[in-house]
Amino acid sequence: MLKTAMAGLRAHTLRLLLTSLAITLGVGFIAGTFVLTDTIKAGFGQRVTAEADKVAVAVLPKVERPGAEPSTPSTPSTLPPSLLERLRALPGVTDAQGLTRGRTPLIGKDGKAAGDMPTSGVSVASGPLNRTTIVAGTGPGSDDAAAVLDENTAKAEGFRVGDTITVLDHTGARHPFKLVGLFDPGVDQELAYTGAVGFTPAAAARMTGEAGFREIDLAGADPARLKQAVAATVGAGAEVMTGTELAARLAAQAGVEIDAMSLALLMFGLVAMMVAALVIYNTFNILVAQRTKEMALLRCVGATRGQVFGSILIESVVVGLLSSGLGLLAGYGLGVVTMRVLEAFDAPLPTGAAVTLTPSTIAVGLALGLVVTVGAALLPARTATRVAPVAALRTQVEEQTFRTGVLRMLFAGLFLAAGLGTAGVGALALQPGQPSTLIVVMAGGALTFLGVLILGPVLVRPLSALVGWVPRRLFGVPGRLAVDNSGRNPKRAATTTVALTIGVTLMTLISVVTASTRATMDAKLDEQFPIDYMLASQDREAAVPRSVGASLRQRPELRDVVQIRQTTATSGARRVRIGAYEGPLQPVVKAGSLRDLGPGEVAVRAATAGEFGWRVGGTVPVKTKRAGTVSLTVVALVDDDTPIPSLTMAPAQFDSAFGALPDSSVLVNVEDGVSPDHARKLVDAAVAAYPTVKVSSSTAVRGEFDEALDMLLMIVTGLLGLAVLISLLGIANTLALSVHERTRESALLRALGLTRSQLRRTLSVEALVLGLIGALIGVVLGLVFGWAAVRVMADGARYAVPGGQIAMLVALSGLAGVLAAVLPARRAARASIVGSLAAG
């Protein structure tokens, strides 16, 4: 039987080619994900290790942050300079350097602060403890008038080595520096996000205003013994670790995002493997049906059912191993190409590590491909054991018929009822925005999809009649033959189209969620943020002089000017954002009344009130800088999307409690009829003297948000495109096997007068109908699942259907099905009529 199975593989090599390709693509995607993430992690590890080799012992402040709102910034702890002097005096310490870090906004060539966040100012140590990697020019050395800039910020702002850059110190004063070099921020995710300017230690302390150090690095011969001595010196107020331990922590912090990226990519890979499993199942199912006579002959000459079963499994094992091996090679190539693309686009990732296939990746790829292939072949192999020996005496294999069956309808109804019910409860009864709600809806979606999968063969015939109504009339006899053939074997057609259905469902779901998110955000901006311009600093802190809002309020071209100011206060043991606003702002009130805030009254955001347990009529104790602890009465709960602080007081009481702080932001609306260019010039002129105050427009905010959503949609569509490609291979495979199965039928049609072009057209229309059936089911499921997903995203989310995108998706699915039929149709048309009739 082993020889028979191997002979069968050699005889059906072309038949199994597309099946192998499906597994190869699925395993290649997953292996490529592992190769990519392993390489990036190795690059991080190499870089961190190289940096840690310079440090024997590192001392870091212990981070103790009391409970606070997620949006509340926390001031990092620092180590005092006196500790550095004590550590330098320890025996065995050959060098000690304190690392300073703080905010030092860089002024771009447009005169405004560069980037979306204030640039970080860091000290660049000299000597063996220098961990800054200079990629161009030199370091600042001992020149307090020289600075280095991270290469990403330099590229974004157009600065080159030799230029003079302007940096603001902690008081906002301007300081020119000569740019002497560019450096790589390495694995420091904070510097990669904010950008960084490097100074000498003295200049860094002067510019940032930081009196202490973020870290103290020590050099010495025996790290373990030195760690003990340092720990005894610093006591419990700081954390001490060796350079190796520091490297492990940095690598772990950098690896968190890599692990998240790997998990997301693996999810798409698993979808591709699920689709590949359906393709494999369909292929082996058709092959077994076509080899009924061969199986019967084997039974006649003495083969047992177990041997027939084993021969099919042997074929699946060989196909799985070969395909998985090719998939590993494809994954390696995918990893290499991706790393080269990242290098070409200067991605902020370590791309210098060698791309390798690790033993774990090889084991996972081979195991996954083998399990999926053999698992998908189990049911067809079991079907093969039921072939009776007497079937060898038949001149022609009977075509399988399909009957709906009571059990099929019962199970389909149970799964559909359970799935739709579960998803309905999650979407309508549970609280939106909670992870548990999303899990409930996802579980309901999975059960619903299983119900549709079971019901698939029942849906094929009515859907083929619906979808084929136009082709039947448009293409004449070939159209009628194609539509009839598409519903002739509903079970096979359903298994073929379900692979495409998965891809179209996910694509429709993503399109609906993206369109709904865009519609929801537009509505929120119109309702809660109906402004033309917003003036604010990069970190949204109190940095806009009140004179800016006052001067803008005097301009007749501007209709509304709202000044918002806020600070951090303590309520009980937790920190909150508290502030006030002036101007015609009308927050959406969810409870209570917000007509005129008086002394001793406060409006609270709904989420903050829920977190603290505050209600309308209750009191909120707030500790202030000037008035001590005051009790404020909650008079209103406002919507969370309202652009005011978590706690909002009357302006006069806020000033008496916290002082006349600058505004955090100023919101501006333009009078009707004023040109946008003229209004923008007025606003820009008002803040021209304040480089850290940046102007953003609602149009720009919408544009940036739409751009981000479009990018996300493009990436997800590209990743899901692999699943769609595999499903199209399944359609092509099914048609190829179906052409072989219907060789005699095709020849008879040709003998009765059907031309070669008509036969090709018949098979193409049949593929078109199958593709449209899969797309139609996928669109309906995607719209339903998309509605449920939008319901659980957030309270008040708006459901939107991108009709153009979905129509294009359906059209592309039909077109792709036609393209998948090109080769099978060509092969059928070129076959000899006499030879095919004789072969039948």
Coordinates of N, CA, C and O in Angstrom, one line a residue, residues 700-779:
A700 N -7.5 69.5 9.6 CA -6.3 68.8 9.7 C -6.4 67.6 10.6 O -5.9 66.5 10.3
V701 N -7.1 67.7 11.7 CA -7.3 66.6 12.6 C -8.1 65.5 11.9 O -7.7 64.3 12.0
R702 N -9.2 65.9 11.2 CA -9.9 64.9 10.4 C -9.0 64.2 9.4 O -9.1 63.0 9.1
G703 N -8.2 65.0 8.7 CA -7.3 64.5 7.7 C -6.3 63.5 8.2 O -6.1 62.4 7.6
E704 N -5.7 63.8 9.4 CA -4.8 62.9 10.0 C -5.4 61.6 10.4 O -4.9 60.5 10.2
F705 N -6.6 61.8 11.0 CA -7.4 60.6 11.4 C -7.8 59.7 10.2 O -7.6 58.5 10.3
D706 N -8.3 60.3 9.2 CA -8.7 59.6 8.0 C -7.4 58.9 7.4 O -7.5 57.8 6.9
E707 N -6.3 59.6 7.4 CA -5.1 59.0 6.8 C -4.7 57.8 7.6 O -4.3 56.8 7.0
A708 N -4.8 57.9 8.9 CA -4.4 56.7 9.8 C -5.3 55.6 9.5 O -4.9 54.4 9.4
L709 N -6.6 55.8 9.4 CA -7.6 54.8 9.2 C -7.4 54.1 7.8 O -7.5 52.9 7.7
D710 N -7.1 55.0 6.8 CA -6.9 54.4 5.5 C -5.6 53.5 5.5 O -5.6 52.5 4.8
M711 N -4.6 54.0 6.2 CA -3.4 53.2 6.2 C -3.7 51.8 6.9 O -3.2 50.8 6.5
L712 N -4.4 51.9 8.0 CA -4.8 50.7 8.7 C -5.6 49.7 7.9 O -5.3 48.5 7.8
L713 N -6.6 50.3 7.1 CA -7.4 49.5 6.2 C -6.5 48.8 5.2 O -6.8 47.7 4.8
M714 N -5.6 49.6 4.6 CA -4.8 49.1 3.6 C -3.9 47.9 4.1 O -3.7 46.9 3.4
I715 N -3.3 48.1 5.3 CA -2.5 47.0 5.8 C -3.3 45.8 6.1 O -2.9 44.6 5.7
V716 N -4.5 45.9 6.8 CA -5.3 44.8 7.1 C -5.8 44.1 5.8 O -5.8 42.8 5.7
T717 N -6.2 44.9 4.8 CA -6.6 44.3 3.5 C -5.5 43.5 2.9 O -5.7 42.4 2.3
G718 N -4.3 44.0 2.9 CA -3.2 43.3 2.4 C -2.9 42.0 3.1 O -2.6 41.0 2.5
L719 N -3.0 42.0 4.4 CA -2.8 40.8 5.2 C -3.9 39.8 4.9 O -3.6 38.6 4.8
L720 N -5.2 40.2 4.8 CA -6.3 39.3 4.5 C -6.2 38.9 3.1 O -6.8 37.9 2.7
G721 N -5.5 39.6 2.2 CA -5.4 39.2 0.8 C -4.8 37.9 0.7 O -5.1 37.2 -0.3
L722 N -4.0 37.4 1.6 CA -3.4 36.1 1.5 C -4.4 35.0 1.6 O -4.4 34.0 0.9
A723 N -5.4 35.2 2.6 CA -6.5 34.3 2.7 C -7.3 34.2 1.5 O -7.8 33.1 1.0
V724 N -7.6 35.4 0.9 CA -8.4 35.4 -0.3 C -7.6 34.7 -1.5 O -8.2 34.0 -2.3
L725 N -6.3 34.9 -1.6 CA -5.5 34.3 -2.6 C -5.6 32.8 -2.5 O -5.8 32.0 -3.4
I726 N -5.5 32.3 -1.2 CA -5.6 30.8 -1.0 C -7.0 30.3 -1.4 O -7.1 29.2 -2.0
S727 N -8.0 31.1 -1.1 CA -9.4 30.6 -1.4 C -9.5 30.6 -2.9 O -10.2 29.7 -3.4
L728 N -8.9 31.5 -3.6 CA -9.0 31.5 -5.1 C -8.2 30.3 -5.7 O -8.6 29.7 -6.7
L729 N -7.1 29.9 -5.0 CA -6.5 28.7 -5.4 C -7.4 27.5 -5.2 O -7.4 26.5 -6.0
G730 N -8.2 27.6 -4.1 CA -9.2 26.5 -3.9 C -10.2 26.4 -5.0 O -10.6 25.3 -5.5
I731 N -10.7 27.6 -5.5 CA -11.6 27.6 -6.6 C -11.0 27.0 -7.9 O -11.6 26.2 -8.6
A732 N -9.8 27.5 -8.1 CA -9.1 27.0 -9.3 C -8.9 25.5 -9.2 O -9.0 24.7 -10.2
N733 N -8.5 25.0 -8.0 CA -8.3 23.6 -7.8 C -9.6 22.8 -8.0 O -9.6 21.7 -8.7
T734 N -10.7 23.3 -7.4 CA -11.9 22.6 -7.6 C -12.4 22.5 -9.0 O -12.8 21.5 -9.5
L735 N -12.2 23.6 -9.8 CA -12.5 23.6 -11.2 C -11.7 22.7 -12.0 O -12.1 22.0 -12.9
A736 N -10.4 22.7 -11.7 CA -9.5 21.7 -12.4 C -9.9 20.3 -12.2 O -9.9 19.5 -13.1
L737 N -10.2 20.0 -10.9 CA -10.6 18.6 -10.6 C -12.0 18.3 -11.2 O -12.2 17.2 -11.6
S738 N -12.8 19.3 -11.2 CA -14.1 19.2 -11.8 C -14.1 19.0 -13.3 O -14.8 18.2 -13.8
V739 N -13.1 19.7 -13.9 CA -12.9 19.5 -15.4 C -12.5 18.0 -15.7 O -13.0 17.4 -16.6
H740 N -11.6 17.5 -14.8 CA -11.1 16.2 -15.0 C -12.3 15.2 -14.8 O -12.5 14.2 -15.5
E741 N -13.1 15.5 -13.8 CA -14.2 14.6 -13.4 C -15.3 14.6 -14.5 O -15.9 13.6 -14.8
R742 N -15.4 15.7 -15.2 CA -16.4 15.8 -16.3 C -15.9 15.8 -17.7 O -16.4 16.4 -18.6
T743 N -14.7 15.0 -17.8 CA -14.1 14.9 -19.1 C -15.1 14.4 -20.2 O -15.2 15.0 -21.3
R744 N -15.7 13.3 -19.9 CA -16.7 12.7 -20.8 C -17.8 13.6 -21.1 O -18.3 13.8 -22.2
E745 N -18.3 14.3 -20.1 CA -19.5 15.2 -20.2 C -19.1 16.4 -21.2 O -19.8 16.8 -22.0
S746 N -17.9 16.9 -20.9 CA -17.4 18.0 -21.8 C -17.3 17.6 -23.2 O -17.6 18.3 -24.2
A747 N -16.7 16.4 -23.4 CA -16.5 15.9 -24.8 C -17.9 15.7 -25.4 O -18.0 16.0 -26.6
L748 N -18.9 15.2 -24.7 CA -20.2 15.0 -25.3 C -20.8 16.3 -25.7 O -21.4 16.4 -26.7
L749 N -20.6 17.3 -24.8 CA -21.1 18.7 -25.2 C -20.5 19.2 -26.4 O -21.1 19.8 -27.3
R750 N -19.2 19.0 -26.5 CA -18.4 19.4 -27.8 C -19.0 18.6 -29.0 O -19.1 19.2 -30.0
A751 N -19.2 17.3 -28.8 CA -19.8 16.5 -29.9 C -21.2 17.0 -30.3 O -21.5 16.9 -31.5
L752 N -21.9 17.6 -29.4 CA -23.2 18.0 -29.7 C -23.2 19.5 -30.3 O -24.3 20.0 -30.6
G753 N -22.1 20.1 -30.4 CA -22.0 21.3 -31.1 C -21.4 22.5 -30.3 O -21.3 23.6 -30.8
L754 N -21.1 22.3 -29.0 CA -20.6 23.3 -28.1 C -19.1 23.6 -28.6 O -18.3 22.7 -28.7
T755 N -18.8 24.9 -28.9 CA -17.5 25.2 -29.4 C -16.5 25.3 -28.2 O -16.9 25.3 -27.1
R756 N -15.2 25.4 -28.6 CA -14.2 25.5 -27.5 C -14.4 26.8 -26.7 O -14.2 26.8 -25.5
S757 N -14.6 27.9 -27.4 CA -14.8 29.1 -26.7 C -16.1 29.1 -25.8 O -16.1 29.6 -24.7
Q758 N -17.1 28.4 -26.3 CA -18.3 28.3 -25.4 C -18.0 27.4 -24.2 O -18.5 27.7 -23.1
L759 N -17.2 26.4 -24.4 CA -16.9 25.5 -23.2 C -16.0 26.3 -22.2 O -16.2 26.3 -21.0
R760 N -15.1 27.1 -22.7 CA -14.3 28.0 -21.9 C -15.2 29.0 -21.1 O -15.0 29.2 -19.9
R761 N -16.2 29.5 -21.9 CA -17.1 30.5 -21.3 C -17.9 29.8 -20.2 O -18.2 30.4 -19.2
T762 N -18.3 28.6 -20.4 CA -19.1 27.9 -19.5 C -18.4 27.8 -18.1 O -18.9 28.0 -17.1
L763 N -17.1 27.3 -18.2 CA -16.4 27.1 -17.0 C -16.0 28.5 -16.3 O -16.0 28.6 -15.1
S764 N -15.8 29.5 -17.1 CA -15.5 30.8 -16.6 C -16.8 31.4 -15.8 O -16.7 31.9 -14.7
V765 N -17.9 31.2 -16.4 CA -19.2 31.7 -15.8 C -19.4 30.9 -14.5 O -19.9 31.4 -13.5
E766 N -19.2 29.6 -14.6 CA -19.3 28.8 -13.4 C -18.5 29.3 -12.2 O -18.9 29.4 -11.1
A767 N -17.2 29.6 -12.6 CA -16.3 30.2 -11.5 C -16.8 31.5 -11.1 O -16.7 31.9 -9.9
L768 N -17.3 32.3 -12.0 CA -17.9 33.6 -11.6 C -19.0 33.5 -10.6 O -19.1 34.2 -9.6
V769 N -19.9 32.5 -10.9 CA -21.1 32.3 -10.0 C -20.6 31.8 -8.6 O -21.1 32.3 -7.6
L770 N -19.6 30.9 -8.6 CA -19.1 30.4 -7.3 C -18.4 31.6 -6.5 O -18.6 31.7 -5.3
G771 N -17.7 32.4 -7.2 CA -17.0 33.5 -6.6 C -18.0 34.5 -6.0 O -17.9 35.0 -4.9
L772 N -19.1 34.8 -6.8 CA -20.1 35.7 -6.3 C -20.9 35.1 -5.1 O -21.4 35.8 -4.2
I773 N -21.2 33.8 -5.1 CA -21.9 33.2 -4.0 C -21.1 33.3 -2.7 O -21.6 33.7 -1.7
G774 N -19.7 33.0 -2.8 CA -18.9 33.2 -1.6 C -18.8 34.6 -1.2 O -18.9 34.9 0.0
A775 N -18.8 35.6 -2.1 CA -18.7 37.0 -1.8 C -20.0 37.4 -1.2 O -20.0 38.2 -0.2
L776 N -21.1 37.0 -1.7 CA -22.4 37.4 -1.2 C -22.6 37.0 0.2 O -23.1 37.8 1.1
I777 N -22.3 35.7 0.5 CA -22.5 35.2 1.9 C -21.5 36.0 2.8 O -21.9 36.4 3.9
G778 N -20.3 36.2 2.3 CA -19.3 36.9 3.1 C -19.7 38.4 3.4 O -19.5 38.9 4.5
V779 N -20.3 39.0 2.4 CA -20.8 40.4 2.7 C -21.9 40.5 3.7 O -21.9 41.3 4.6

